[in-house]
Rosetta silent file (secondary structure, phi, psi, omega in degrees, C-alpha in Angstrom):
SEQUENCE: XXXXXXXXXXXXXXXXXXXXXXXXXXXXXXXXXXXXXXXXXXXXXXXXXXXXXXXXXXXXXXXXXXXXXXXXXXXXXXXXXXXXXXXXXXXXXXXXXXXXXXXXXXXXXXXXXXXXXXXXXXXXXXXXXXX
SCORE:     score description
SCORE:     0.000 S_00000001
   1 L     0.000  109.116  124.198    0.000    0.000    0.000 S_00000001
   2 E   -11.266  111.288 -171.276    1.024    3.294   -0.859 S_00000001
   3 E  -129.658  130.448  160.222    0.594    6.333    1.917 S_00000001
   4 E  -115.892  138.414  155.223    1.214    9.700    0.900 S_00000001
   5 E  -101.907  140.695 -160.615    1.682   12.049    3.542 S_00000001
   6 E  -133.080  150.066  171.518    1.191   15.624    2.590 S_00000001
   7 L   163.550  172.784 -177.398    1.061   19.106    4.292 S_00000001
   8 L   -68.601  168.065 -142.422    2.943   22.613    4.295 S_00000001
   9 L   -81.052  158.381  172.610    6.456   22.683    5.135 S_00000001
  10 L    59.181    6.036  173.386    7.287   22.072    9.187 S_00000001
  11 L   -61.981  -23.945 -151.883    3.918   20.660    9.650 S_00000001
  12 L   143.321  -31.533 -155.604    5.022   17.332   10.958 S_00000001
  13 H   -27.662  -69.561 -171.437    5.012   15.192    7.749 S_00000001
  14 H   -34.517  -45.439 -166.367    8.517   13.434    8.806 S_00000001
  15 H   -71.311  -94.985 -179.472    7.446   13.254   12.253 S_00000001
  16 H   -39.548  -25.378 -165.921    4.021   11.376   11.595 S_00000001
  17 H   -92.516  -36.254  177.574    5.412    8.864    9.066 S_00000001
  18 H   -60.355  -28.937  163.646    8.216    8.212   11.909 S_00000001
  19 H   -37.219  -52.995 -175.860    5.319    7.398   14.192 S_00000001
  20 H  -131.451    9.560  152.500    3.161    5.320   12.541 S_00000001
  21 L   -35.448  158.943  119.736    5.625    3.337   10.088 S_00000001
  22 L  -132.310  179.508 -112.913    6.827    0.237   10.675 S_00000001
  23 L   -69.560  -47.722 -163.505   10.367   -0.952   10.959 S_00000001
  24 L   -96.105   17.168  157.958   10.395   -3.101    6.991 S_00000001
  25 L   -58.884 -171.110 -166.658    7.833   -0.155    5.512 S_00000001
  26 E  -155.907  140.381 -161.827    9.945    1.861    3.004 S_00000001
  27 E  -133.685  126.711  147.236   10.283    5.603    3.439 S_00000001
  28 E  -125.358  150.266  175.013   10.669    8.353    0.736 S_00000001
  29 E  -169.134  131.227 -160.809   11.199   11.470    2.101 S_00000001
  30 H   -73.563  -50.432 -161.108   13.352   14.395    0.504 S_00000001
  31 H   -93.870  -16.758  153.671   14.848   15.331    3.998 S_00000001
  32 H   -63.492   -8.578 -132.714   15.675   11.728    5.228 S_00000001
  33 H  -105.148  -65.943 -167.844   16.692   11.374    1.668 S_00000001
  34 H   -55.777  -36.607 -172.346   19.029   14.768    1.501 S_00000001
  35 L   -74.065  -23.719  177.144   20.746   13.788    4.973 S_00000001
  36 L   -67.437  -34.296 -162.479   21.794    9.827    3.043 S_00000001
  37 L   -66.604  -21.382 -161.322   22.684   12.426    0.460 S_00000001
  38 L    48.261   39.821  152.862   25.462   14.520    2.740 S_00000001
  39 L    86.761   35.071  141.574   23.103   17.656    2.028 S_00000001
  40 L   -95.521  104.861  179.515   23.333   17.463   -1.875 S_00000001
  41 H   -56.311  -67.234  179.915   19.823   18.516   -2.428 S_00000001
  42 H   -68.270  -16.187 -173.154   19.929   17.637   -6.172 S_00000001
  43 H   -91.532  -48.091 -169.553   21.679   13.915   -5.502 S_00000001
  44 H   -74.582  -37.483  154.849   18.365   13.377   -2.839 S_00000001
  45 H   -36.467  -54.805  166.875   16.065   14.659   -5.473 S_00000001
  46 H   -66.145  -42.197  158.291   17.220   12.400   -7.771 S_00000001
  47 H   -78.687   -9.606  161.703   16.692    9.318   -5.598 S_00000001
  48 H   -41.635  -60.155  164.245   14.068   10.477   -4.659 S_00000001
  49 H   -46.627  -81.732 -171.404   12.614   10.240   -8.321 S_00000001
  50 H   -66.588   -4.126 -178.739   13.593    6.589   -8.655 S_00000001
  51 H   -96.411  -51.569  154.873   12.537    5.510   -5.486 S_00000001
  52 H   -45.480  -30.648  177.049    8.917    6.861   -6.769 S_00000001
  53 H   -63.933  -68.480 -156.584    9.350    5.506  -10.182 S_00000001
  54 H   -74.200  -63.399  169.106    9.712    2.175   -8.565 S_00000001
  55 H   -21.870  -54.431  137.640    7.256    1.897   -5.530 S_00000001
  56 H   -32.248  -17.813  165.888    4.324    0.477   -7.535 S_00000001
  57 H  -147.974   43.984  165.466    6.104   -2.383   -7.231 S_00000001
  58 L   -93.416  175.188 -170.085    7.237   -2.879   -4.135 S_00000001
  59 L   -91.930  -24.274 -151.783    5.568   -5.913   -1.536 S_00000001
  60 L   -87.609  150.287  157.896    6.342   -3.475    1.134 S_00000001
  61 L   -72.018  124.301  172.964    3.899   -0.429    2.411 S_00000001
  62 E   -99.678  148.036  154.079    5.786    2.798    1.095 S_00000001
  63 E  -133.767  128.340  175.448    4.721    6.285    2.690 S_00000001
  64 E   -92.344  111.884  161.089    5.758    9.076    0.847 S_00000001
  65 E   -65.850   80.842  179.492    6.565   12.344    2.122 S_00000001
  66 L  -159.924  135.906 -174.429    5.573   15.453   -0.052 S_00000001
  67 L   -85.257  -22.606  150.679    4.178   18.815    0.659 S_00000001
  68 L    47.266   79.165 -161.430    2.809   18.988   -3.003 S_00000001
  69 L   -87.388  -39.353  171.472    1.565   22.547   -2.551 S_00000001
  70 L   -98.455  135.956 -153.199   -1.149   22.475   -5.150 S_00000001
  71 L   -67.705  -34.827 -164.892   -4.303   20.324   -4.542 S_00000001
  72 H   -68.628  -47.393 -166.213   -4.409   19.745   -8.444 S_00000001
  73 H   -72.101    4.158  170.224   -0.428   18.414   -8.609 S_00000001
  74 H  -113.253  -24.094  173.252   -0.973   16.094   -5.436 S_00000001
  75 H   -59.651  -28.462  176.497   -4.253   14.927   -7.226 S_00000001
  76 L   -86.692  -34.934 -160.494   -1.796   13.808  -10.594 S_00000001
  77 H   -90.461   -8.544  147.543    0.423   12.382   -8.224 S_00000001
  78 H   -59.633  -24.546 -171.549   -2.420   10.068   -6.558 S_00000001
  79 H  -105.591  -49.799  172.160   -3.382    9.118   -9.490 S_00000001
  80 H   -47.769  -42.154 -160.309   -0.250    8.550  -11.062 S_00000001
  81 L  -111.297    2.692  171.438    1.117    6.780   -8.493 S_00000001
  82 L    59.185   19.304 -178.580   -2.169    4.274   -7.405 S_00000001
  83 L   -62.189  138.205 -167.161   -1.628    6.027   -3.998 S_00000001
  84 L  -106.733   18.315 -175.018   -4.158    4.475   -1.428 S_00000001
  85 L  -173.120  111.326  175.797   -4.234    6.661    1.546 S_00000001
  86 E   -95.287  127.728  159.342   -3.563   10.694    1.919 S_00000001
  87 E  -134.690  135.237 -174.538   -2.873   11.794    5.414 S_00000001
  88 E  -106.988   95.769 -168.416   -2.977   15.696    5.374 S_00000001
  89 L  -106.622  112.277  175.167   -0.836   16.639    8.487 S_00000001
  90 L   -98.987 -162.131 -159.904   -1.503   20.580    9.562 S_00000001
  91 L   179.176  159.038  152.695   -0.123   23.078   11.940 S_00000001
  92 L   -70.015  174.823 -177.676   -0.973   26.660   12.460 S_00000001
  93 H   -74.035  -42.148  161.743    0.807   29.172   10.422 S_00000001
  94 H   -23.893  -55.585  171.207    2.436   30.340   13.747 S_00000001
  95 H   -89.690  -32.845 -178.672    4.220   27.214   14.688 S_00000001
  96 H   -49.257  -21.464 -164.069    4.471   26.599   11.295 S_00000001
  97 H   -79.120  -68.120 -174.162    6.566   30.024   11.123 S_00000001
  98 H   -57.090  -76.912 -160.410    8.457   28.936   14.384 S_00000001
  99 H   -39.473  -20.355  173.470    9.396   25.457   12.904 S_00000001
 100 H  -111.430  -10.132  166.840   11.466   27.112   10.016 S_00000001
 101 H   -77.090  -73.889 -166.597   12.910   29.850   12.184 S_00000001
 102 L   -52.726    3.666 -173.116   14.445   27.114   14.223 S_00000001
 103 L  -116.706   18.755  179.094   15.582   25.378   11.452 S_00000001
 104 L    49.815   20.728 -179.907   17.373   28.107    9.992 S_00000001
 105 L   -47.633  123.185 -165.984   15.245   27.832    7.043 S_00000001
 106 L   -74.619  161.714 -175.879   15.872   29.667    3.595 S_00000001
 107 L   -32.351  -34.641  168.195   13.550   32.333    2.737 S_00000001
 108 L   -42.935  -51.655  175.970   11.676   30.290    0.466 S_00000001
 109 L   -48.472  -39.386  178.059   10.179   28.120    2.857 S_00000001
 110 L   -64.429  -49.512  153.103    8.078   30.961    4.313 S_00000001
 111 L   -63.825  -23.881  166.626    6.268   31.593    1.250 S_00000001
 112 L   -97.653   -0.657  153.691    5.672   27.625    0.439 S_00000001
 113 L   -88.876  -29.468  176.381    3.988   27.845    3.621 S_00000001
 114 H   -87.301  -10.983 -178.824    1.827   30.809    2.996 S_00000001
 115 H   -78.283  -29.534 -169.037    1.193   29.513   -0.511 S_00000001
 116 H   -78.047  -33.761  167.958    0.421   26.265    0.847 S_00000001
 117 H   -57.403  -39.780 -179.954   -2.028   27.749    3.204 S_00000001
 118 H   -67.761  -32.646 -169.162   -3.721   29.714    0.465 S_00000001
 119 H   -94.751  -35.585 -178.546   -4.364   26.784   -1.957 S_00000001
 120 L  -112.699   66.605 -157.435   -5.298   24.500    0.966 S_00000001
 121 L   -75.212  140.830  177.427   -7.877   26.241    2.555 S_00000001
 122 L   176.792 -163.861 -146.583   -9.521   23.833    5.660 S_00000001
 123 L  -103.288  138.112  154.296   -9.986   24.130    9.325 S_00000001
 124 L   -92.053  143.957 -155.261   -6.744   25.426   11.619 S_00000001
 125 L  -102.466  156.713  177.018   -6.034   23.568   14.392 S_00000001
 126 L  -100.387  160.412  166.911   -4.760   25.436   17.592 S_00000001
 127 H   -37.481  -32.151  162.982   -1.955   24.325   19.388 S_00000001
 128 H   -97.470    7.852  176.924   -3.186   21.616   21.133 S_00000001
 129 H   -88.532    3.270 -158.174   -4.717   20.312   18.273 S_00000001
 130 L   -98.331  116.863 -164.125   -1.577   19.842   16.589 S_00000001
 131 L   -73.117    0.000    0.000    0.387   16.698   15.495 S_00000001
């Protein structure tokens, strides 16, 4: 089975797949993926790729890790990919905000979070509501 987990940047995603995996499930995830990588962003991208390319035919449950900011381009990638279970993991914008200040995040990130809020309009959870 296919799992994609999806949400705006710092929501959790990583966090929740480490949670509820288990041990022989298969993991793709661009920031587990960049640290096998020694931080070459474009080398974890690229396996990244082929480890999706591939997945359809693993025995194993994969959960996939992607924030996929627009609803239509996680909808091709659902489809594309025979995925059989979306978990949407939020956050307020607030911690979301905090969670890339501590992380030294570049500038970008801040704006894939307000974009991702804007295209993925739904109910915000307060802080203790949070995963």
């Amino acid at each position: 089975m296919i799992r994609l987990v999806t949400g705006p940047p710092g929501a959790g995603k990583t966090t929740y797949v480490k949670s509820h995996a288990k041990p022989v499930d298969a993991i793709i995830d661009l920031d587990l993926l960049r640290d096998f990588a020694g931080g070459d962003a474009t080398l974890a991208a690229r396996i990244r790729a082929a480890m999706e390319k591939q997945m359809g035919k693993s025995t194993r449950d994969v959960w996939v890790v992607r924030t996929l900011i627009d609803p239509r381009d996680r909808e091709h990638f659902i489809r594309r990919h025979n995925v059989a279970e979306v978990i949407e993991v939020r956050a307020s914008r607030e911690t979301l905000v905090e969670r890339a200040r501590l992380r030294n995040s570049p500038p970008d990130v801040y704006s894939a979070i307000d974009k991702w809020l804007q295209l993925n309009p739904g109910t915000r959870l307060s802080s203790s509501e949070e995963r």
